[in-house]
mmCIF file of C-alpha atoms in Angstrom:
data_model
loop_
_atom_site.group_PDB
_atom_site.id
_atom_site.type_symbol
_atom_site.label_atom_id
_atom_site.label_comp_id
_atom_site.label_asym_id
_atom_site.label_seq_id
_atom_site.Cartn_x
_atom_site.Cartn_y
_atom_site.Cartn_z
ATOM 1 C CA UNK A 1 100.045 119.012 76.462
ATOM 2 C CA UNK A 2 98.897 119.569 72.913
ATOM 3 C CA UNK A 3 96.989 122.737 72.217
ATOM 4 C CA UNK A 4 95.889 125.061 69.441
ATOM 5 C CA UNK A 5 95.660 128.798 69.971
ATOM 6 C CA UNK A 6 93.910 131.123 67.546
ATOM 7 C CA UNK A 7 94.556 134.821 67.124
ATOM 8 C CA UNK A 8 93.644 137.657 64.810
ATOM 9 C CA UNK A 9 89.935 137.980 65.366
ATOM 10 C CA UNK A 10 88.259 141.317 65.863
ATOM 11 C CA UNK A 11 85.851 143.873 64.466
ATOM 12 C CA UNK A 12 86.052 144.753 60.784
ATOM 13 C CA UNK A 13 83.847 146.644 58.364
ATOM 14 C CA UNK A 14 82.098 144.828 55.559
ATOM 15 C CA UNK A 15 84.352 144.522 52.542
ATOM 16 C CA UNK A 16 87.491 144.583 54.630
ATOM 17 C CA UNK A 17 90.156 141.930 55.223
ATOM 18 C CA UNK A 18 91.214 140.014 58.305
ATOM 19 C CA UNK A 19 93.834 137.344 58.850
ATOM 20 C CA UNK A 20 93.496 134.594 61.407
ATOM 21 C CA UNK A 21 96.381 132.572 62.743
ATOM 22 C CA UNK A 22 96.481 129.323 64.666
ATOM 23 C CA UNK A 23 99.573 127.905 66.317
ATOM 24 C CA UNK A 24 99.927 124.383 67.620
ATOM 25 C CA UNK A 25 102.184 123.650 70.557
ATOM 26 C CA UNK A 26 103.176 120.772 72.787
ATOM 27 C CA UNK A 27 104.775 117.426 72.110
ATOM 28 C CA UNK A 28 103.948 117.330 68.397
ATOM 29 C CA UNK A 29 105.227 114.660 66.085
ATOM 30 C CA UNK A 30 103.151 115.547 63.067
ATOM 31 C CA UNK A 31 100.243 117.745 62.069
ATOM 32 C CA UNK A 32 98.058 116.195 59.433
ATOM 33 C CA UNK A 33 95.020 117.947 58.022
ATOM 34 C CA UNK A 34 94.331 121.371 59.525
ATOM 35 C CA UNK A 35 91.271 123.497 59.146
ATOM 36 C CA UNK A 36 89.084 126.389 60.126
ATOM 37 C CA UNK A 37 85.504 126.104 61.251
ATOM 38 C CA UNK A 38 83.045 128.733 62.412
ATOM 39 C CA UNK A 39 79.945 128.947 64.524
ATOM 40 C CA UNK A 40 77.556 131.855 64.325
ATOM 41 C CA UNK A 41 75.207 132.645 67.178
ATOM 42 C CA UNK A 42 72.351 130.160 67.241
ATOM 43 C CA UNK A 43 73.796 128.050 64.439
ATOM 44 C CA UNK A 44 75.762 124.849 64.169
ATOM 45 C CA UNK A 45 79.484 124.822 63.683
ATOM 46 C CA UNK A 46 80.394 124.605 60.008
ATOM 47 C CA UNK A 47 83.484 123.942 57.957
ATOM 48 C CA UNK A 48 85.182 126.962 56.405
ATOM 49 C CA UNK A 49 88.337 125.505 54.878
ATOM 50 C CA UNK A 50 90.806 122.669 55.270
ATOM 51 C CA UNK A 51 94.360 122.084 54.130
ATOM 52 C CA UNK A 52 96.383 118.883 54.033
ATOM 53 C CA UNK A 53 100.020 118.657 54.968
ATOM 54 C CA UNK A 54 100.936 118.713 51.279
ATOM 55 C CA UNK A 55 98.840 121.817 50.678
ATOM 56 C CA UNK A 56 95.648 120.527 49.125
ATOM 57 C CA UNK A 57 92.770 122.789 50.076
ATOM 58 C CA UNK A 58 89.017 122.585 50.369
ATOM 59 C CA UNK A 59 86.582 125.462 50.916
ATOM 60 C CA UNK A 60 82.960 125.943 51.805
ATOM 61 C CA UNK A 61 81.002 127.358 48.884
ATOM 62 C CA UNK A 62 80.155 130.458 50.900
ATOM 63 C CA UNK A 63 83.814 131.511 51.212
ATOM 64 C CA UNK A 64 85.292 130.272 47.931
ATOM 65 C CA UNK A 65 87.068 133.094 46.154
ATOM 66 C CA UNK A 66 87.168 135.286 49.273
ATOM 67 C CA UNK A 67 89.086 133.223 51.854
ATOM 68 C CA UNK A 68 92.477 131.552 51.519
ATOM 69 C CA UNK A 69 93.838 128.925 53.869
ATOM 70 C CA UNK A 70 97.561 128.302 54.174
ATOM 71 C CA UNK A 71 99.948 126.612 56.564
ATOM 72 C CA UNK A 72 103.565 126.673 57.674
ATOM 73 C CA UNK A 73 104.631 123.166 58.634
ATOM 74 C CA UNK A 74 107.874 124.439 60.143
ATOM 75 C CA UNK A 75 105.960 126.691 62.524
ATOM 76 C CA UNK A 76 103.104 124.255 63.173
ATOM 77 C CA UNK A 77 100.709 126.978 62.111
ATOM 78 C CA UNK A 78 97.701 127.471 59.885
ATOM 79 C CA UNK A 79 96.308 130.752 58.615
ATOM 80 C CA UNK A 80 93.075 132.040 57.144
ATOM 81 C CA UNK A 81 93.178 135.148 54.990
ATOM 82 C CA UNK A 82 89.673 136.544 54.767
ATOM 83 C CA UNK A 83 88.874 139.183 52.155
ATOM 84 C CA UNK A 84 85.662 140.896 51.115
ATOM 85 C CA UNK A 85 84.131 140.094 54.459
ATOM 86 C CA UNK A 86 80.361 140.130 54.824
ATOM 87 C CA UNK A 87 78.180 140.555 57.921
ATOM 88 C CA UNK A 88 77.162 136.914 57.543
ATOM 89 C CA UNK A 89 80.795 135.917 58.137
ATOM 90 C CA UNK A 90 80.367 137.028 61.746
ATOM 91 C CA UNK A 91 81.095 134.037 63.952
ATOM 92 C CA UNK A 92 83.530 132.444 66.337
ATOM 93 C CA UNK A 93 86.252 130.869 64.232
ATOM 94 C CA UNK A 94 87.866 127.665 65.451
ATOM 95 C CA UNK A 95 91.078 126.013 64.404
ATOM 96 C CA UNK A 96 91.183 122.239 64.198
ATOM 97 C CA UNK A 97 94.079 119.898 63.545
ATOM 98 C CA UNK A 98 94.658 116.205 63.412
ATOM 99 C CA UNK A 99 97.771 115.670 65.513
ATOM 100 C CA UNK A 100 100.069 112.783 66.201
ATOM 101 C CA UNK A 101 101.974 113.388 69.396
ATOM 102 C CA UNK A 102 105.556 112.409 70.164
ATOM 103 C CA UNK A 103 104.565 110.378 73.188
ATOM 104 C CA UNK A 104 101.919 108.256 71.523
ATOM 105 C CA UNK A 105 101.213 106.676 68.169
ATOM 106 C CA UNK A 106 97.624 107.763 68.481
ATOM 107 C CA UNK A 107 96.271 110.387 66.113
ATOM 108 C CA UNK A 108 93.519 112.637 67.389
ATOM 109 C CA UNK A 109 91.654 115.811 66.494
ATOM 110 C CA UNK A 110 92.308 118.901 68.566
ATOM 111 C CA UNK A 111 90.365 122.168 68.651
ATOM 112 C CA UNK A 112 91.324 125.659 69.648
ATOM 113 C CA UNK A 113 89.103 127.762 71.887
ATOM 114 C CA UNK A 114 88.089 130.070 69.079
ATOM 115 C CA UNK A 115 88.447 133.711 68.098
ATOM 116 C CA UNK A 116 85.540 136.044 67.458
ATOM 117 C CA UNK A 117 85.179 137.763 64.093
ATOM 118 C CA UNK A 118 82.564 140.488 63.852
ATOM 119 C CA UNK A 119 81.793 142.098 60.512
ATOM 120 C CA UNK A 120 79.831 145.330 60.688
ATOM 121 C CA UNK A 121 77.610 146.502 57.854
#
């Protein structure tokens, strides 16, 4: 069974750093684009950053210059380094990956269950 598991969330003071990790497991043939999304209370889920298998990245304007996405293809993992955190960054952060499994030629998007990041002012 394919799954994504996030870790690294928690409580941090404004201006501080936090690093999120997401590990994919199961019968994985290939991970294509991976990304981080977030959903604040009462708001819609929004894109934070994405990274292709070759390392091309894309960021939301609100996090550009503060957040860095990276991945380790050998570990089937994606990371989000968050610096200069602001109270408005408070949200549940979700990992998403497009995965091709070993047992099927189908490619599908998978989501993790999320990890809560709370930034105090």
